[in-house]
Coordinates of C-alpha atoms in Angstrom, one line a residue:
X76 CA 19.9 36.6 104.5
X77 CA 19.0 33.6 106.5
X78 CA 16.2 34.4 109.3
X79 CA 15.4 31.1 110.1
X80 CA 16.8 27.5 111.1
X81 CA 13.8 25.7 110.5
X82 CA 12.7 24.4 106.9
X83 CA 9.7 23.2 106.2
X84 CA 8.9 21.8 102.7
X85 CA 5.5 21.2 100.9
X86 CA 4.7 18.9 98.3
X87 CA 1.1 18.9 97.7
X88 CA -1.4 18.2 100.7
X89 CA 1.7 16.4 102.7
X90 CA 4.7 18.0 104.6
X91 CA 8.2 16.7 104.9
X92 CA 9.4 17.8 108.5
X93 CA 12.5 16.9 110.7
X94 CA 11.8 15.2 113.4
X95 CA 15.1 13.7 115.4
X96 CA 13.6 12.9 118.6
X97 CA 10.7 9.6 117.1
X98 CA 11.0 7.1 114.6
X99 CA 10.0 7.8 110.7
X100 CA 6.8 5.6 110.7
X101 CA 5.4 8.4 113.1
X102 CA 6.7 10.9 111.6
X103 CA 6.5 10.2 107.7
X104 CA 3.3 11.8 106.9
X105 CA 1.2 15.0 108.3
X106 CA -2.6 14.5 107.2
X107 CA -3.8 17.4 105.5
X108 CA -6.0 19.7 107.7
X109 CA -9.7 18.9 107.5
X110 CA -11.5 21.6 105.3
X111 CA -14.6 23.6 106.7
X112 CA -17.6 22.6 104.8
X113 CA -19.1 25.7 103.1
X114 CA -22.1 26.7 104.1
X115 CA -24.6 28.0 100.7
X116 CA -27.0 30.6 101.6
X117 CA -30.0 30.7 98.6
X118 CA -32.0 34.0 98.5
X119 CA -35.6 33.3 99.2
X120 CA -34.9 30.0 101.3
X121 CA -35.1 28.7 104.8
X122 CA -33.2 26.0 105.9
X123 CA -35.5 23.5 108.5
X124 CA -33.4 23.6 111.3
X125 CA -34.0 21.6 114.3
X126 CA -33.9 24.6 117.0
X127 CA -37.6 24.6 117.3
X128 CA -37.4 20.9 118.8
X129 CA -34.0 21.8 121.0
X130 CA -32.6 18.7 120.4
X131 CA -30.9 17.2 117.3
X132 CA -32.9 14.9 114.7
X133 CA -31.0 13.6 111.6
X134 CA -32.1 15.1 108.2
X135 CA -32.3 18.8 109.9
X136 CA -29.9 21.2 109.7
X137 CA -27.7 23.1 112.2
X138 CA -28.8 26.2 113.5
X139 CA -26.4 28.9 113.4
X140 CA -27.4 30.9 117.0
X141 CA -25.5 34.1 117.3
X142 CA -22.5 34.6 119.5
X143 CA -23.2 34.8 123.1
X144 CA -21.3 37.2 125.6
X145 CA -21.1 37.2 129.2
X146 CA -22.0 40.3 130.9
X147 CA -19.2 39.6 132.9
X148 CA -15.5 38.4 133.5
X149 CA -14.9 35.3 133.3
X150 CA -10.9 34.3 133.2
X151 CA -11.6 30.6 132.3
X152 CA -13.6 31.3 129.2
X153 CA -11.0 34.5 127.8
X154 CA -10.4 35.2 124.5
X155 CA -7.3 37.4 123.4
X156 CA -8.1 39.9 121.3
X157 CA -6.4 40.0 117.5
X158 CA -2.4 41.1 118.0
X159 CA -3.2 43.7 115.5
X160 CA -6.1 45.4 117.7
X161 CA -3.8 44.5 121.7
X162 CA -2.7 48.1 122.6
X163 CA 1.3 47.2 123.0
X164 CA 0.9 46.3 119.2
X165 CA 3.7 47.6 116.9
X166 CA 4.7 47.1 113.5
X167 CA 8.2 47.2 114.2
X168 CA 9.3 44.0 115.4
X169 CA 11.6 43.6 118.8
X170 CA 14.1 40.3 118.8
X171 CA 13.9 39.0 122.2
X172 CA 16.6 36.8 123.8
X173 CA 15.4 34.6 126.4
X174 CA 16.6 31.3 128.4
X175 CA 16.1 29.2 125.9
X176 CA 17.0 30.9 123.4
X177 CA 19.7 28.4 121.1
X178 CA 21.3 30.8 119.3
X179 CA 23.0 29.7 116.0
X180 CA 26.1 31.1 116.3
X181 CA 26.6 30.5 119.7
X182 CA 29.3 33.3 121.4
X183 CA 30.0 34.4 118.0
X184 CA 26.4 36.1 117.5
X185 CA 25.8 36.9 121.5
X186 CA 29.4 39.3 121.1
X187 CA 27.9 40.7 117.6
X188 CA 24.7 41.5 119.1
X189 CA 26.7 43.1 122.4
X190 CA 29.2 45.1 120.7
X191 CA 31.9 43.4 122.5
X192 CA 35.6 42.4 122.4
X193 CA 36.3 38.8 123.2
X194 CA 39.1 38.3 124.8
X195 CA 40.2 34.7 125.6
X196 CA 41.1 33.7 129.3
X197 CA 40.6 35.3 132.5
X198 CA 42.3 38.6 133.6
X199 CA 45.5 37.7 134.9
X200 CA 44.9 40.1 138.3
X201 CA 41.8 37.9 139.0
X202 CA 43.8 34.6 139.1
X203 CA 46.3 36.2 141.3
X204 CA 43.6 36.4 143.9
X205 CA 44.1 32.7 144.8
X206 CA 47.4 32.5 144.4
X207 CA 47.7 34.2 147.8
X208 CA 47.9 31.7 151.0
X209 CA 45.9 34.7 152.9
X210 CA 43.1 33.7 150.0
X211 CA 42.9 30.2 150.1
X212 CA 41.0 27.7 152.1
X213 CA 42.8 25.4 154.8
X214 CA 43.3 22.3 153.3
X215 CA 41.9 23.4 149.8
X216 CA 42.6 20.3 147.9
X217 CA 41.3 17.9 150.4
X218 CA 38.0 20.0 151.1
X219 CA 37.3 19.9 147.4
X220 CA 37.8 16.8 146.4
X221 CA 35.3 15.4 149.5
X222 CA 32.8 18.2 147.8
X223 CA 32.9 16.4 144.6
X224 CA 32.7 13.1 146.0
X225 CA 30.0 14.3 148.0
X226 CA 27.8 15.1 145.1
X227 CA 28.7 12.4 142.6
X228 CA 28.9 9.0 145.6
X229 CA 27.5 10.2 148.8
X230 CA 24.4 12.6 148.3
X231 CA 21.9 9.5 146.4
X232 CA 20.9 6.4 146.8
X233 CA 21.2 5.7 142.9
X234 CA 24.5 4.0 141.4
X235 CA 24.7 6.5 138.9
X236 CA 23.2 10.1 139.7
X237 CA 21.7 12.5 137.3
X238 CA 23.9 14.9 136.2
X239 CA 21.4 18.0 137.0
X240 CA 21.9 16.2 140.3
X241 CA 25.3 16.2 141.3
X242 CA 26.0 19.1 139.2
X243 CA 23.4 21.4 141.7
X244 CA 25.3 19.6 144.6
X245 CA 28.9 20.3 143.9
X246 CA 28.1 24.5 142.8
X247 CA 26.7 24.0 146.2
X248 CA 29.2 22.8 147.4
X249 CA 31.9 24.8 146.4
X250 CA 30.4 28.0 147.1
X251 CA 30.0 26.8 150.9
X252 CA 33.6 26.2 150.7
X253 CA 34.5 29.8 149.4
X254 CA 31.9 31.2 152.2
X255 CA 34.3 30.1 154.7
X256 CA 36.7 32.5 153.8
X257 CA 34.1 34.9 155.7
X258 CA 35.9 35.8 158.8
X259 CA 39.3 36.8 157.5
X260 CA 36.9 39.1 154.3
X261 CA 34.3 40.4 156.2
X262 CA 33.3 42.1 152.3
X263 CA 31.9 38.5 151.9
X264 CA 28.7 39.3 154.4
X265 CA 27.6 42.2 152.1
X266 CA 26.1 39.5 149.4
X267 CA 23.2 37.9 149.3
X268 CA 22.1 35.1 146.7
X269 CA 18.6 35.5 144.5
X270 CA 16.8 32.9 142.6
X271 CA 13.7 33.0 140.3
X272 CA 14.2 37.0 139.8
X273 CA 12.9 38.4 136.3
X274 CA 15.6 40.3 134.1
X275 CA 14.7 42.5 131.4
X276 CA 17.0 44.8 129.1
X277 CA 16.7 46.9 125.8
X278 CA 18.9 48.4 123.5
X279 CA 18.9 49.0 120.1
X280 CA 21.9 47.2 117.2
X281 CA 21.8 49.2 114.0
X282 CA 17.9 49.7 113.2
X283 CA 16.6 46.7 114.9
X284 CA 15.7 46.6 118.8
X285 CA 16.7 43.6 121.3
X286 CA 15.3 42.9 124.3
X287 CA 16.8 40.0 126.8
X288 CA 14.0 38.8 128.9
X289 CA 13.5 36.1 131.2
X290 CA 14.5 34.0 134.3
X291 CA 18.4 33.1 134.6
X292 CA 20.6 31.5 136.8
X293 CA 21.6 31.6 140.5
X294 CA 22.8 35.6 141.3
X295 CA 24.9 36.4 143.7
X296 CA 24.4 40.4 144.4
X297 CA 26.4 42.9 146.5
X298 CA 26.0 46.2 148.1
X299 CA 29.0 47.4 146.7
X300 CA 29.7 47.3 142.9
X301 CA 32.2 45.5 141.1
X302 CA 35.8 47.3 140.3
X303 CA 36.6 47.5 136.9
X304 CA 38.6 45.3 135.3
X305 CA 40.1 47.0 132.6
X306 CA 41.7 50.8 132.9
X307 CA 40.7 53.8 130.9
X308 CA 43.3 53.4 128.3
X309 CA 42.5 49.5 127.8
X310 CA 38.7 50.7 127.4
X311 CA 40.1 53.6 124.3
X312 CA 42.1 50.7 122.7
X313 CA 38.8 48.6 122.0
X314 CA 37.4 51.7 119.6
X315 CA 40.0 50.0 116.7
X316 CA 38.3 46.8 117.4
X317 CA 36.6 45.4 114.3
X318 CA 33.4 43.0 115.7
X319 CA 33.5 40.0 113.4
X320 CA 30.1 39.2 111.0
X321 CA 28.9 36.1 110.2
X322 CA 27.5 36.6 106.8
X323 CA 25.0 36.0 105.2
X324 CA 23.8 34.7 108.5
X325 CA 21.5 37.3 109.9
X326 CA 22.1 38.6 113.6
X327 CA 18.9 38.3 115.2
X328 CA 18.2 34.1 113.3
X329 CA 17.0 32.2 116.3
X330 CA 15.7 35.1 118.3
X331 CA 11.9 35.5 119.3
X332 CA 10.3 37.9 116.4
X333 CA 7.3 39.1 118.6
X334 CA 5.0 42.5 117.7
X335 CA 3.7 43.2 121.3
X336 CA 6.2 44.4 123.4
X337 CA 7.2 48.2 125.7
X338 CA 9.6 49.7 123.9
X339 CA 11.1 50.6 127.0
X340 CA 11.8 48.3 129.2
X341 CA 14.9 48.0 131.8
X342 CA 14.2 46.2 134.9
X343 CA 17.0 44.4 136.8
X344 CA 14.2 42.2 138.2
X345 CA 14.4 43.9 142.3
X346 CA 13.1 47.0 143.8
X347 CA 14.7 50.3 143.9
X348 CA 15.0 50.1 147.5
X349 CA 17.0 46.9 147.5
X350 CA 19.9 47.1 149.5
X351 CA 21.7 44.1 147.3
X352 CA 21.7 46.4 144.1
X353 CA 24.8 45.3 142.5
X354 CA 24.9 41.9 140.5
X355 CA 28.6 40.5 141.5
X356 CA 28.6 36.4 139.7
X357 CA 25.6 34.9 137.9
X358 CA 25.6 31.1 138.2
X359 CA 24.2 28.6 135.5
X360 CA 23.4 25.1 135.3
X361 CA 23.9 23.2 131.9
X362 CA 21.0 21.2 133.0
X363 CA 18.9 23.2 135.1
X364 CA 16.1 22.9 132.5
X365 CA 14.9 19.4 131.4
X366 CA 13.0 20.9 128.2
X367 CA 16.0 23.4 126.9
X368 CA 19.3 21.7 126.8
X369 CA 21.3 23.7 125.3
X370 CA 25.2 23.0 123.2
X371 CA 27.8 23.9 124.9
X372 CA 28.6 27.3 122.4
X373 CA 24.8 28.4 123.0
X374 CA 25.6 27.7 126.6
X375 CA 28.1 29.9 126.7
X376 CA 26.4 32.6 124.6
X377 CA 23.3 32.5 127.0
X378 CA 26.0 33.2 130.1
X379 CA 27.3 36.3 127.8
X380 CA 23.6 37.7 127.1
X381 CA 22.7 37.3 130.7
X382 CA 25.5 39.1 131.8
X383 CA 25.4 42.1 129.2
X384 CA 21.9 42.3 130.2
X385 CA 22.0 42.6 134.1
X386 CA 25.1 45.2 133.5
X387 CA 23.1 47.0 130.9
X388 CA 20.0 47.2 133.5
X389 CA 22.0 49.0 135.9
X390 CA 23.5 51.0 133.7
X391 CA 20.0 52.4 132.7
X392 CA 19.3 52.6 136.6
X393 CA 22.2 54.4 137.3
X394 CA 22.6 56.7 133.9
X395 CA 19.7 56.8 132.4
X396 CA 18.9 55.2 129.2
X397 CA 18.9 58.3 127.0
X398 CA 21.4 59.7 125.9
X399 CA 23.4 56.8 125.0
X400 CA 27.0 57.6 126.1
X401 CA 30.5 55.9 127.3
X402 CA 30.5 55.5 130.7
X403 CA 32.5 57.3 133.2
X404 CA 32.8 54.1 135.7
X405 CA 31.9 50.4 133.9
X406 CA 29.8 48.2 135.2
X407 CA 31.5 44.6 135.8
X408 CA 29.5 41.4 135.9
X409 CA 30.9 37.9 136.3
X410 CA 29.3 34.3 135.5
X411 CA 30.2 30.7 135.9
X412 CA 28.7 27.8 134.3
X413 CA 29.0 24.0 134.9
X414 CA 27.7 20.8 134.0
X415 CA 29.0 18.9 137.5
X416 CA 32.6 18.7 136.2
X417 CA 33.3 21.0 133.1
X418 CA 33.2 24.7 134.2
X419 CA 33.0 27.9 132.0
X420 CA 34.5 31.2 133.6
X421 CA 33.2 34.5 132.5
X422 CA 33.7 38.3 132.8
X423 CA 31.9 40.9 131.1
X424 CA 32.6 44.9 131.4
X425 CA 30.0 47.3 130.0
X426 CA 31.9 50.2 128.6
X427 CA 29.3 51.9 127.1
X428 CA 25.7 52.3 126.1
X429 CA 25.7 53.4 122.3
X430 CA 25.0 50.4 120.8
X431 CA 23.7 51.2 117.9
X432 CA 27.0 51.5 115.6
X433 CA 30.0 49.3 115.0
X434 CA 32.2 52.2 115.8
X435 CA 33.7 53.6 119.1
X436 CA 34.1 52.4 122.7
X437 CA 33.4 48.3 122.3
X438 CA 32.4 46.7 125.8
X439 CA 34.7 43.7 126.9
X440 CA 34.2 40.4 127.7
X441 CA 37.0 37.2 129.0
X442 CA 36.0 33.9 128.6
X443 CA 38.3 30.6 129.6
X444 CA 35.6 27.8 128.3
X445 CA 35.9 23.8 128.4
X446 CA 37.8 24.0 131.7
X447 CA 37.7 20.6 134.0
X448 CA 37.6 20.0 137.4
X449 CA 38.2 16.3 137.6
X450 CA 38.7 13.4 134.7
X451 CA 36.6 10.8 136.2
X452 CA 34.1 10.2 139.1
X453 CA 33.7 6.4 138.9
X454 CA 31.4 4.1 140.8
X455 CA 32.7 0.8 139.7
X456 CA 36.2 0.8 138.2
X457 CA 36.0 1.0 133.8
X458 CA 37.9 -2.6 133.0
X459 CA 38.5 -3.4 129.4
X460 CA 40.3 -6.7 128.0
X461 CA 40.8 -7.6 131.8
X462 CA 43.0 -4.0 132.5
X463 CA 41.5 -1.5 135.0
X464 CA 41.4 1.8 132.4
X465 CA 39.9 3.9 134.9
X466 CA 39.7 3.1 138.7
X467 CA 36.7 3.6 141.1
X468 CA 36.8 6.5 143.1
X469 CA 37.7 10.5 141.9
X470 CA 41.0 10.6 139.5
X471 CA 42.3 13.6 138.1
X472 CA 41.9 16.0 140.0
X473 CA 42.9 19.4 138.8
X474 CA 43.0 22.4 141.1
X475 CA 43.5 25.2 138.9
X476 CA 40.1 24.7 138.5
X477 CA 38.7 25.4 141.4
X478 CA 41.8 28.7 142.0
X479 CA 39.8 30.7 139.0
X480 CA 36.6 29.8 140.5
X481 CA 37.8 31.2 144.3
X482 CA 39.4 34.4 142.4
X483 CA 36.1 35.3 140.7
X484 CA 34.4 34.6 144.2
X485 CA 37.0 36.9 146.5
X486 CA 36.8 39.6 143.3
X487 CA 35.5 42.7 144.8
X488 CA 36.3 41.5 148.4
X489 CA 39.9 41.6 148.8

């Protein structure tokens, strides 16, 4: 079984690494480590040290003074005790799941590790939500075409903007636009948006235990949960589901192996008290992190782990975590994902907690991936052999685009 995808070879003292990002003079050859020199320790002798004359002399040999320790705290100078001897220390390992975690294979490993149904495309009673002319926005097409001008001609100073740039601007954007659908849904003024919140979930698949931990994207919570997607007989039909392997790939490759961890940890990342309880749409930025960027597959796996995770959080809130059981009412989570002009649509339905098998209730997720908003966004017109190819200015528009992104915002208030 494959458990990692890094390989590191050794021939001798020197070690052959990939390295894509620098050139192969740099990168050729890793000196050796520097070796210790041993220290001899002869019965019956005394080294002449040169502590008596505080000061060094050449000749004279290095006195070996005991360890010092403070007799007090000091936070600059702390030393971590050995993992083995920290009091969180198991010897069961936990896989943990975090932002920037690149998954191998992608949504095919993120619905393994979930025990969940893919289903491709979105629910067909979402898109009917902005179908409705009581659901859309006066002059729709107009309005979103100046928000994506806006954010890729208007908002910078640059010729060419970054695309963690405009791609912040236009989700902006658009959800300004939805918000003005306020007054005629009133259900709109019961959310709230959250940034920077800490999300932690655990479960258990087969014998090992997964946490997801970390920081996500923009949520947008409710005071008033989700409905359900799918009905109760949908939910019994997913028990003949078979969850596709991957072989001798192993489940957990590319997930952080740690030793120190709480074995029970469920925290959607807010107080009990918080009267926004419910997590309605998470939002996430391709490029929100300059360090981490992420393939579009991982990307997409990421939005299902962060979505199973805030469900399964609230399902431990509400339920319990033990016993693990189907649950009477599923939890329904939704996310959206976009790099400033490719968009992926998301919705994830937690049927049940018992994760630990391949049998049973399956949860349910439907994903519509690769979906674009606009062809081009072009500051100077793209000429080639003397023939405008592309002209300057927004082309291609495409507003079925922006319809599944309204339905998934107007879910829950209509």
């Amino acid at each position: 079984v494959v458990s990692s995808s890094v390989f590191t070879v050794t021939a001798g003292c020197l070690q052959a690494r990939r390295h894509f990002g620098v050139s192969r003079s740099l990168t050729g050859k890793v000196l050796p480590p520097r070796k210790p020199r041993e220290t001899v320790a002869i019965p019956g002798l005394e080294m002449v040290t040169y502590g008596e004359i505080m000061h060094y002399a050449p000749g004279l040999a290095k006195p070996a003074n005991p360890h010092w320790e403070r007799d007090y705290k000091d936070p600059r100078h702390y030393r971590s005790p050995p993992t083995q001897e920290m009091p969180l220390y198991k010897e069961k390992p936990c896989y943990v799941y975090n932002q920037r975690t690149n998954a191998l294979e992608g949504v095919r490993q993120a619905v393994w590790l979930t025990k969940t149904k893919l289903i491709s495309g979105l629910p067909p009673q979402l898109l009917s939500l902005a179908e409705r002319p009581t659901n859309q926005i006066p002059d729709q097409d107009e309005q979103v075409q100046n928000a994506i001008k806006h954010a890729r001609f208007w908002d910078t100073t640059e010729d060419r903007p970054g695309k963690q740039k405009y791609g912040n601007t236009l989700l902006f954007n658009l959800l300004h636009l939805c918000a003005t659908l306020q007054p005629s849904h009133p259900a709109i003024g019961r959310r709230i948006f959250a940034e920077k919140y800490s999300l932690a979930a655990t479960w258990r698949r087969g014998e090992d235990l997964f946490q997801v931990r970390g920081q996500n994207g923009l949520l947008h919570n409710c005071m008033d949960p989700l409905p359900e997607v799918s009905g109760k007989q949908e939910v019994a039909d997913t028990a003949d589901h078979v969850l596709e392997t991957f072989y001798p790939v192993s489940p957990n490759i590319d997930l952080q192996k740690v030793h120190v961890y709480k074995e029970k940890v469920n925290c959607s990342g807010f107080r009990g008290d918080y009267p926004y309880p419910h997590a309605h749409t998470l939002y996430f930025l391709e490029d929100a992190d300059a360090r981490c960027k992420l393939r579009p597959e991982q990307f997409r796996a990421k939005m299902v782990m962060f979505s199973f995770a805030n469900a399964l959080a609230r399902a431990h809130k509400l339920y319990g975590t033990q016993p693990q059981r189907v649950l009477d009412r599923p939890i329904t989570v939704q996310a959206v994902g976009t790099n400033g002009r490719i968009f992926q649509f998301l919705v994830f339905q937690l049927n049940t907690t018992d994760l630990s098998g391949d049998d049973g209730i399956k949860n349910q997720v439907w994903l519509d991936d690769d979906v674009e908003l606009y062809d081009f966004a072009k500051v100077r017109p793209l000429i080639k052999k003397k023939q405008v190819k592309v002209p300057a200015g927004l082309a291609g528009y495409k507003p079925e685009t922006f319809s599944k992104f309204l339905a998934l915002y107007l879910h829950g208030a209509v």
